[in-house]
Amino acid sequence: GAGVSQSPRYKVAKRGQDVALRCDPISGHVSLFWYQQALGQGPEFLTYFQNEAQLDKSGLPSDRFFAERPEGSVSTLKIQRTQQEDSAVYLCASSLTGGMNTEAFFGQGTRLTVV
Amino acid sequence: LAKTTQPISMDSYEGQEVNITCSHNNIATNDYITWYQQFPSQGPRFIIQGYKTKVTNEVASLFIPADRKSSTLSLPRVSLSDTAVYYCLVGATRNTDKLIFGTGTRLQVFP
């Protein structure tokens, strides 16, 4: 596609439920990032992939959060046993290469609401 | 990654020039300065990037003084559609580097 695509756009989960959020990056982009954005805050880094390798997962808030990119393209962010504090917008971004001198393209995000 | 400080909010009127300054006192030699724009319910969008002096594109200009401890994003003749949050990011070019966002500057443009 022309841009980064995320699905679903909106997700409502009951507390304790598992969720899976999907990101389709721009074709050929090596780097893929996941961010969490709470209301009124800037995006907070979660994890970073270079191709299929997860190079940095220092931002994942707990072991309930898991991300994968098995074939170096589509990525899934999974949250187990969701809690209310997980409610946020989850943003995915991709870039042609890594590093700050390349433009990152963001998807529209998935708004997760845990009730 | 160098920490950045920018105003929480700014107000302007249509047709005015807006300058948003970002402080990054601990910027490293290899660090670039990048600005992103975010509209409500959308992901951030790259605006401009620079290393030193001045960079200009069709959207904005970026001014960076010689000491590189600050930078100023300049938006000429803003319109209502420029109402958004603007983030200043600083980081290097290693391909393992991630984008670190602060709280950004919320720009409100009035008619």
PDB file of C-alpha atoms in Angstrom:
ATOM      1  CA  GLY A   1       0.000   0.000   0.000  1.00  0.00           C
ATOM      2  CA  ALA A   2       0.871   3.645  -0.140  1.00  0.00           C
ATOM      3  CA  GLY A   3       1.363   4.083   3.568  1.00  0.00           C
ATOM      4  CA  VAL A   4       1.568   2.304   6.890  1.00  0.00           C
ATOM      5  CA  SER A   5      -1.655   0.486   7.615  1.00  0.00           C
ATOM      6  CA  GLN A   6      -2.823  -0.493  11.076  1.00  0.00           C
ATOM      7  CA  SER A   7      -5.759  -2.655  12.072  1.00  0.00           C
ATOM      8  CA  PRO A   8      -8.110  -2.518  13.736  1.00  0.00           C
ATOM      9  CA  ARG A   9      -8.537   1.270  14.002  1.00  0.00           C
ATOM     10  CA  TYR A  10     -10.497   0.836  17.220  1.00  0.00           C
ATOM     11  CA  LYS A  11     -10.558  -1.998  19.712  1.00  0.00           C
ATOM     12  CA  VAL A  12     -12.570  -2.347  22.873  1.00  0.00           C
ATOM     13  CA  ALA A  13     -11.401  -5.110  25.170  1.00  0.00           C
ATOM     14  CA  LYS A  14     -12.689  -6.332  28.482  1.00  0.00           C
ATOM     15  CA  ARG A  15     -10.141  -6.311  31.243  1.00  0.00           C
ATOM     16  CA  GLY A  16      -8.212  -9.555  31.197  1.00  0.00           C
ATOM     17  CA  GLN A  17      -8.767 -10.177  27.496  1.00  0.00           C
ATOM     18  CA  ASP A  18      -5.862 -10.684  25.074  1.00  0.00           C
ATOM     19  CA  VAL A  19      -5.571  -8.392  22.036  1.00  0.00           C
ATOM     20  CA  ALA A  20      -3.494  -8.412  18.865  1.00  0.00           C
ATOM     21  CA  LEU A  21      -2.768  -5.267  16.894  1.00  0.00           C
ATOM     22  CA  ARG A  22      -1.504  -5.476  13.345  1.00  0.00           C
ATOM     23  CA  CYS A  23       0.845  -3.222  11.409  1.00  0.00           C
ATOM     24  CA  ASP A  24       1.511  -3.378   7.665  1.00  0.00           C
ATOM     25  CA  PRO A  25       4.564  -1.213   6.985  1.00  0.00           C
ATOM     26  CA  ILE A  26       5.490   0.361   3.692  1.00  0.00           C
ATOM     27  CA  SER A  27       6.849  -2.322   1.396  1.00  0.00           C
ATOM     28  CA  GLY A  28      10.617  -2.549   1.524  1.00  0.00           C
ATOM     29  CA  HIS A  29      11.006  -0.626   4.743  1.00  0.00           C
ATOM     30  CA  VAL A  30      13.610  -2.245   6.932  1.00  0.00           C
ATOM     31  CA  SER A  31      12.812  -0.559  10.229  1.00  0.00           C
ATOM     32  CA  LEU A  32       9.563  -0.848  12.149  1.00  0.00           C
ATOM     33  CA  PHE A  33       8.654   0.880  15.403  1.00  0.00           C
ATOM     34  CA  TRP A  34       5.792   0.560  17.864  1.00  0.00           C
ATOM     35  CA  TYR A  35       4.732   3.455  20.072  1.00  0.00           C
ATOM     36  CA  GLN A  36       2.105   3.938  22.752  1.00  0.00           C
ATOM     37  CA  GLN A  37       0.397   7.313  23.037  1.00  0.00           C
ATOM     38  CA  ALA A  38      -1.736   8.235  26.008  1.00  0.00           C
ATOM     39  CA  LEU A  39      -4.219  11.069  25.730  1.00  0.00           C
ATOM     40  CA  GLY A  40      -2.466  14.442  25.670  1.00  0.00           C
ATOM     41  CA  GLN A  41       1.006  12.913  25.692  1.00  0.00           C
ATOM     42  CA  GLY A  42       3.676  12.366  23.083  1.00  0.00           C
ATOM     43  CA  PRO A  43       4.252   8.904  21.641  1.00  0.00           C
ATOM     44  CA  GLU A  44       6.254   6.641  23.951  1.00  0.00           C
ATOM     45  CA  PHE A  45       8.644   4.159  22.373  1.00  0.00           C
ATOM     46  CA  LEU A  46       7.794   0.488  22.862  1.00  0.00           C
ATOM     47  CA  THR A  47       9.944  -1.593  20.541  1.00  0.00           C
ATOM     48  CA  TYR A  48      11.967  -1.547  17.323  1.00  0.00           C
ATOM     49  CA  PHE A  49      12.614  -4.092  14.588  1.00  0.00           C
ATOM     50  CA  GLN A  50      15.181  -4.154  11.867  1.00  0.00           C
ATOM     51  CA  ASN A  51      13.821  -6.661   9.400  1.00  0.00           C
ATOM     52  CA  GLU A  52      12.736  -9.607  11.556  1.00  0.00           C
ATOM     53  CA  ALA A  53      15.176  -8.868  14.365  1.00  0.00           C
ATOM     54  CA  GLN A  54      13.819  -7.129  17.440  1.00  0.00           C
ATOM     55  CA  LEU A  55      16.745  -4.877  18.276  1.00  0.00           C
ATOM     56  CA  ASP A  56      15.195  -2.927  21.114  1.00  0.00           C
ATOM     57  CA  LYS A  57      12.281  -3.808  23.356  1.00  0.00           C
ATOM     58  CA  SER A  58      13.255  -1.598  26.234  1.00  0.00           C
ATOM     59  CA  GLY A  59      10.001   0.350  26.092  1.00  0.00           C
ATOM     60  CA  LEU A  60       7.631  -2.567  26.557  1.00  0.00           C
ATOM     61  CA  PRO A  61       5.960  -1.786  29.896  1.00  0.00           C
ATOM     62  CA  SER A  62       5.587  -5.359  31.115  1.00  0.00           C
ATOM     63  CA  ASP A  63       5.906  -8.978  30.099  1.00  0.00           C
ATOM     64  CA  ARG A  64       2.261  -8.827  29.055  1.00  0.00           C
ATOM     65  CA  PHE A  65       3.406  -6.965  25.944  1.00  0.00           C
ATOM     66  CA  PHE A  66       4.916  -8.937  23.099  1.00  0.00           C
ATOM     67  CA  ALA A  67       5.770  -7.925  19.540  1.00  0.00           C
ATOM     68  CA  GLU A  68       6.879  -9.920  16.548  1.00  0.00           C
ATOM     69  CA  ARG A  69       7.779  -9.442  12.907  1.00  0.00           C
ATOM     70  CA  PRO A  70       8.517 -12.979  11.780  1.00  0.00           C
ATOM     71  CA  GLU A  71       9.102 -12.363   8.065  1.00  0.00           C
ATOM     72  CA  GLY A  72      10.443  -8.863   8.268  1.00  0.00           C
ATOM     73  CA  SER A  73       7.307  -7.179   6.999  1.00  0.00           C
ATOM     74  CA  VAL A  74       3.984  -7.328   8.897  1.00  0.00           C
ATOM     75  CA  SER A  75       4.246  -6.904  12.644  1.00  0.00           C
ATOM     76  CA  THR A  76       1.885  -7.781  15.472  1.00  0.00           C
ATOM     77  CA  LEU A  77       1.786  -6.245  18.914  1.00  0.00           C
ATOM     78  CA  LYS A  78       0.103  -8.543  21.400  1.00  0.00           C
ATOM     79  CA  ILE A  79      -1.093  -7.527  24.818  1.00  0.00           C
ATOM     80  CA  GLN A  80      -2.078 -10.293  27.211  1.00  0.00           C
ATOM     81  CA  ARG A  81      -4.522  -9.919  30.097  1.00  0.00           C
ATOM     82  CA  THR A  82      -5.282  -6.308  29.239  1.00  0.00           C
ATOM     83  CA  GLN A  83      -5.646  -3.793  32.043  1.00  0.00           C
ATOM     84  CA  GLN A  84      -7.231  -0.357  32.109  1.00  0.00           C
ATOM     85  CA  GLU A  85      -3.863   1.393  32.040  1.00  0.00           C
ATOM     86  CA  ASP A  86      -3.234  -0.212  28.653  1.00  0.00           C
ATOM     87  CA  SER A  87      -5.886   2.060  27.146  1.00  0.00           C
ATOM     88  CA  ALA A  88      -4.063   4.245  24.628  1.00  0.00           C
ATOM     89  CA  VAL A  89      -3.406   4.713  20.941  1.00  0.00           C
ATOM     90  CA  TYR A  90      -0.829   2.299  19.598  1.00  0.00           C
ATOM     91  CA  LEU A  91       1.159   3.705  16.697  1.00  0.00           C
ATOM     92  CA  CYS A  92       3.283   1.823  14.226  1.00  0.00           C
ATOM     93  CA  ALA A  93       5.938   3.478  12.054  1.00  0.00           C
ATOM     94  CA  SER A  94       8.308   2.262   9.382  1.00  0.00           C
ATOM     95  CA  SER A  95      11.349   3.722   7.713  1.00  0.00           C
ATOM     96  CA  LEU A  96      13.504   2.714   4.794  1.00  0.00           C
ATOM     97  CA  THR A  97      16.517   2.281   7.016  1.00  0.00           C
ATOM     98  CA  GLY A  98      17.045   2.930  10.681  1.00  0.00           C
ATOM     99  CA  GLY A  99      18.467   6.017  12.291  1.00  0.00           C
ATOM    100  CA  MET A 100      17.347   9.574  12.731  1.00  0.00           C
ATOM    101  CA  ASN A 101      18.338  10.772   9.273  1.00  0.00           C
ATOM    102  CA  THR A 102      15.594   8.799   7.582  1.00  0.00           C
ATOM    103  CA  GLU A 103      11.960   9.789   7.574  1.00  0.00           C
ATOM    104  CA  ALA A 104       9.642   7.598   9.594  1.00  0.00           C
ATOM    105  CA  PHE A 105       6.117   7.073   8.304  1.00  0.00           C
ATOM    106  CA  PHE A 106       3.405   6.526  10.876  1.00  0.00           C
ATOM    107  CA  GLY A 107       0.110   4.733  10.600  1.00  0.00           C
ATOM    108  CA  GLN A 108      -3.109   6.212  11.963  1.00  0.00           C
ATOM    109  CA  GLY A 109      -2.874   4.046  15.033  1.00  0.00           C
ATOM    110  CA  THR A 110      -5.137   1.630  16.876  1.00  0.00           C
ATOM    111  CA  ARG A 111      -7.134   3.131  19.702  1.00  0.00           C
ATOM    112  CA  LEU A 112      -7.425   0.507  22.442  1.00  0.00           C
ATOM    113  CA  THR A 113      -9.981   0.972  25.171  1.00  0.00           C
ATOM    114  CA  VAL A 114      -9.974  -1.493  28.042  1.00  0.00           C
ATOM    115  CA  VAL A 115     -13.228  -1.604  29.986  1.00  0.00           C
TER     116      VAL A 115
ATOM    117  CA  LEU B   1      19.564  10.599  22.991  1.00  0.00           C
ATOM    118  CA  ALA B   2      19.623  14.331  23.759  1.00  0.00           C
ATOM    119  CA  LYS B   3      16.663  15.561  25.767  1.00  0.00           C
ATOM    120  CA  THR B   4      14.596  18.369  24.271  1.00  0.00           C
ATOM    121  CA  THR B   5      12.586  21.181  25.820  1.00  0.00           C
ATOM    122  CA  GLN B   6       9.914  23.083  23.950  1.00  0.00           C
ATOM    123  CA  PRO B   7       6.936  25.260  24.927  1.00  0.00           C
ATOM    124  CA  ILE B   8       3.806  23.355  25.859  1.00  0.00           C
ATOM    125  CA  SER B   9       1.511  25.508  23.766  1.00  0.00           C
ATOM    126  CA  MET B  10       1.384  28.488  21.426  1.00  0.00           C
ATOM    127  CA  ASP B  11      -1.415  30.510  19.899  1.00  0.00           C
ATOM    128  CA  SER B  12      -1.372  32.336  16.578  1.00  0.00           C
ATOM    129  CA  TYR B  13      -3.684  33.835  13.985  1.00  0.00           C
ATOM    130  CA  GLU B  14      -4.057  32.948  10.368  1.00  0.00           C
ATOM    131  CA  GLY B  15      -1.465  34.556   8.110  1.00  0.00           C
ATOM    132  CA  GLN B  16       1.121  35.049  10.831  1.00  0.00           C
ATOM    133  CA  GLU B  17       4.563  33.473  10.966  1.00  0.00           C
ATOM    134  CA  VAL B  18       5.027  31.053  13.850  1.00  0.00           C
ATOM    135  CA  ASN B  19       8.390  30.217  15.372  1.00  0.00           C
ATOM    136  CA  ILE B  20       8.690  27.296  17.775  1.00  0.00           C
ATOM    137  CA  THR B  21      11.995  27.002  19.588  1.00  0.00           C
ATOM    138  CA  CYS B  22      13.403  23.766  20.952  1.00  0.00           C
ATOM    139  CA  SER B  23      16.288  23.551  23.411  1.00  0.00           C
ATOM    140  CA  HIS B  24      18.664  20.600  23.274  1.00  0.00           C
ATOM    141  CA  ASN B  25      21.672  21.554  25.371  1.00  0.00           C
ATOM    142  CA  ASN B  26      23.176  18.076  25.375  1.00  0.00           C
ATOM    143  CA  ILE B  27      23.104  17.514  21.635  1.00  0.00           C
ATOM    144  CA  ALA B  28      25.932  15.283  20.437  1.00  0.00           C
ATOM    145  CA  THR B  29      28.162  15.784  17.432  1.00  0.00           C
ATOM    146  CA  ASN B  30      26.404  13.137  15.355  1.00  0.00           C
ATOM    147  CA  ASP B  31      22.861  14.157  16.273  1.00  0.00           C
ATOM    148  CA  TYR B  32      20.347  15.463  13.751  1.00  0.00           C
ATOM    149  CA  ILE B  33      17.352  17.654  14.623  1.00  0.00           C
ATOM    150  CA  THR B  34      13.997  16.526  13.310  1.00  0.00           C
ATOM    151  CA  TRP B  35      10.509  17.976  13.612  1.00  0.00           C
ATOM    152  CA  TYR B  36       7.251  16.041  13.354  1.00  0.00           C
ATOM    153  CA  GLN B  37       3.677  17.306  13.177  1.00  0.00           C
ATOM    154  CA  GLN B  38       0.683  15.447  14.571  1.00  0.00           C
ATOM    155  CA  PHE B  39      -2.985  16.156  13.896  1.00  0.00           C
ATOM    156  CA  PRO B  40      -5.699  14.712  16.135  1.00  0.00           C
ATOM    157  CA  SER B  41      -6.432  11.047  15.463  1.00  0.00           C
ATOM    158  CA  GLN B  42      -3.441  10.708  13.162  1.00  0.00           C
ATOM    159  CA  GLY B  43       0.114   9.508  13.513  1.00  0.00           C
ATOM    160  CA  PRO B  44       2.998  11.996  13.509  1.00  0.00           C
ATOM    161  CA  ARG B  45       4.214  13.267  10.144  1.00  0.00           C
ATOM    162  CA  PHE B  46       7.774  14.254   9.277  1.00  0.00           C
ATOM    163  CA  ILE B  47       8.146  17.970   8.563  1.00  0.00           C
ATOM    164  CA  ILE B  48      11.821  18.825   8.325  1.00  0.00           C
ATOM    165  CA  GLN B  49      15.267  17.761   9.423  1.00  0.00           C
ATOM    166  CA  GLY B  50      18.606  19.510   9.708  1.00  0.00           C
ATOM    167  CA  TYR B  51      22.085  19.323  11.126  1.00  0.00           C
ATOM    168  CA  LYS B  52      23.287  22.918  11.116  1.00  0.00           C
ATOM    169  CA  THR B  53      22.530  26.407   9.761  1.00  0.00           C
ATOM    170  CA  LYS B  54      19.263  26.600   7.848  1.00  0.00           C
ATOM    171  CA  VAL B  55      17.083  24.117   6.032  1.00  0.00           C
ATOM    172  CA  THR B  56      13.978  25.059   4.062  1.00  0.00           C
ATOM    173  CA  ASN B  57      11.345  22.981   2.325  1.00  0.00           C
ATOM    174  CA  GLU B  58       7.872  23.614   0.987  1.00  0.00           C
ATOM    175  CA  VAL B  59       6.364  23.371   4.461  1.00  0.00           C
ATOM    176  CA  ALA B  60       8.746  25.034   6.906  1.00  0.00           C
ATOM    177  CA  SER B  61      12.195  26.351   7.681  1.00  0.00           C
ATOM    178  CA  LEU B  62      14.526  25.106  10.364  1.00  0.00           C
ATOM    179  CA  PHE B  63      17.108  27.433  11.881  1.00  0.00           C
ATOM    180  CA  ILE B  64      20.014  25.970  13.826  1.00  0.00           C
ATOM    181  CA  PRO B  65      22.622  28.255  15.432  1.00  0.00           C
ATOM    182  CA  ALA B  66      26.294  27.440  15.367  1.00  0.00           C
ATOM    183  CA  ASP B  67      26.338  25.875  18.839  1.00  0.00           C
ATOM    184  CA  ARG B  68      23.373  23.646  17.884  1.00  0.00           C
ATOM    185  CA  LYS B  69      22.003  23.810  21.430  1.00  0.00           C
ATOM    186  CA  SER B  70      18.661  24.985  20.151  1.00  0.00           C
ATOM    187  CA  SER B  71      16.665  25.046  16.954  1.00  0.00           C
ATOM    188  CA  THR B  72      13.685  26.988  15.674  1.00  0.00           C
ATOM    189  CA  LEU B  73      10.938  25.665  13.460  1.00  0.00           C
ATOM    190  CA  SER B  74       9.439  28.465  11.397  1.00  0.00           C
ATOM    191  CA  LEU B  75       6.013  28.117   9.787  1.00  0.00           C
ATOM    192  CA  PRO B  76       5.292  30.947   7.337  1.00  0.00           C
ATOM    193  CA  ARG B  77       1.776  32.375   7.120  1.00  0.00           C
ATOM    194  CA  VAL B  78      -0.020  29.718   9.127  1.00  0.00           C
ATOM    195  CA  SER B  79      -3.566  28.654   8.364  1.00  0.00           C
ATOM    196  CA  LEU B  80      -6.214  26.952  10.481  1.00  0.00           C
ATOM    197  CA  SER B  81      -5.012  23.602   9.132  1.00  0.00           C
ATOM    198  CA  ASP B  82      -1.648  24.099  10.821  1.00  0.00           C
ATOM    199  CA  THR B  83      -3.315  23.593  14.200  1.00  0.00           C
ATOM    200  CA  ALA B  84      -1.480  20.535  15.501  1.00  0.00           C
ATOM    201  CA  VAL B  85       1.137  19.316  17.949  1.00  0.00           C
ATOM    202  CA  TYR B  86       4.745  19.834  16.860  1.00  0.00           C
ATOM    203  CA  TYR B  87       7.513  17.615  18.189  1.00  0.00           C
ATOM    204  CA  CYS B  88      11.217  18.332  18.204  1.00  0.00           C
ATOM    205  CA  LEU B  89      13.453  15.235  18.200  1.00  0.00           C
ATOM    206  CA  VAL B  90      17.196  14.926  18.423  1.00  0.00           C
ATOM    207  CA  GLY B  91      19.197  11.812  17.617  1.00  0.00           C
ATOM    208  CA  ALA B  92      21.972  10.289  15.599  1.00  0.00           C
ATOM    209  CA  THR B  93      22.089   8.435  12.364  1.00  0.00           C
ATOM    210  CA  ARG B  94      22.937   4.974  13.606  1.00  0.00           C
ATOM    211  CA  ASN B  95      20.381   2.575  12.273  1.00  0.00           C
ATOM    212  CA  THR B  96      19.644   1.306  15.743  1.00  0.00           C
ATOM    213  CA  ASP B  97      18.466   4.689  16.945  1.00  0.00           C
ATOM    214  CA  LYS B  98      14.817   5.175  17.756  1.00  0.00           C
ATOM    215  CA  LEU B  99      12.703   8.302  17.709  1.00  0.00           C
ATOM    216  CA  ILE B 100      12.151   9.739  21.174  1.00  0.00           C
ATOM    217  CA  PHE B 101       9.218  12.152  21.416  1.00  0.00           C
ATOM    218  CA  GLY B 102       8.671  14.677  24.174  1.00  0.00           C
ATOM    219  CA  THR B 103       5.326  16.269  24.986  1.00  0.00           C
ATOM    220  CA  GLY B 104       5.500  18.583  21.980  1.00  0.00           C
ATOM    221  CA  THR B 105       4.130  22.074  21.385  1.00  0.00           C
ATOM    222  CA  ARG B 106       0.417  22.402  20.821  1.00  0.00           C
ATOM    223  CA  LEU B 107      -0.126  25.133  18.239  1.00  0.00           C
ATOM    224  CA  GLN B 108      -3.594  26.629  17.996  1.00  0.00           C
ATOM    225  CA  VAL B 109      -4.281  28.857  14.991  1.00  0.00           C
ATOM    226  CA  PHE B 110      -7.265  31.187  15.233  1.00  0.00           C
ATOM    227  CA  PRO B 111      -9.149  32.833  12.367  1.00  0.00           C
TER     228      PRO B 111
END
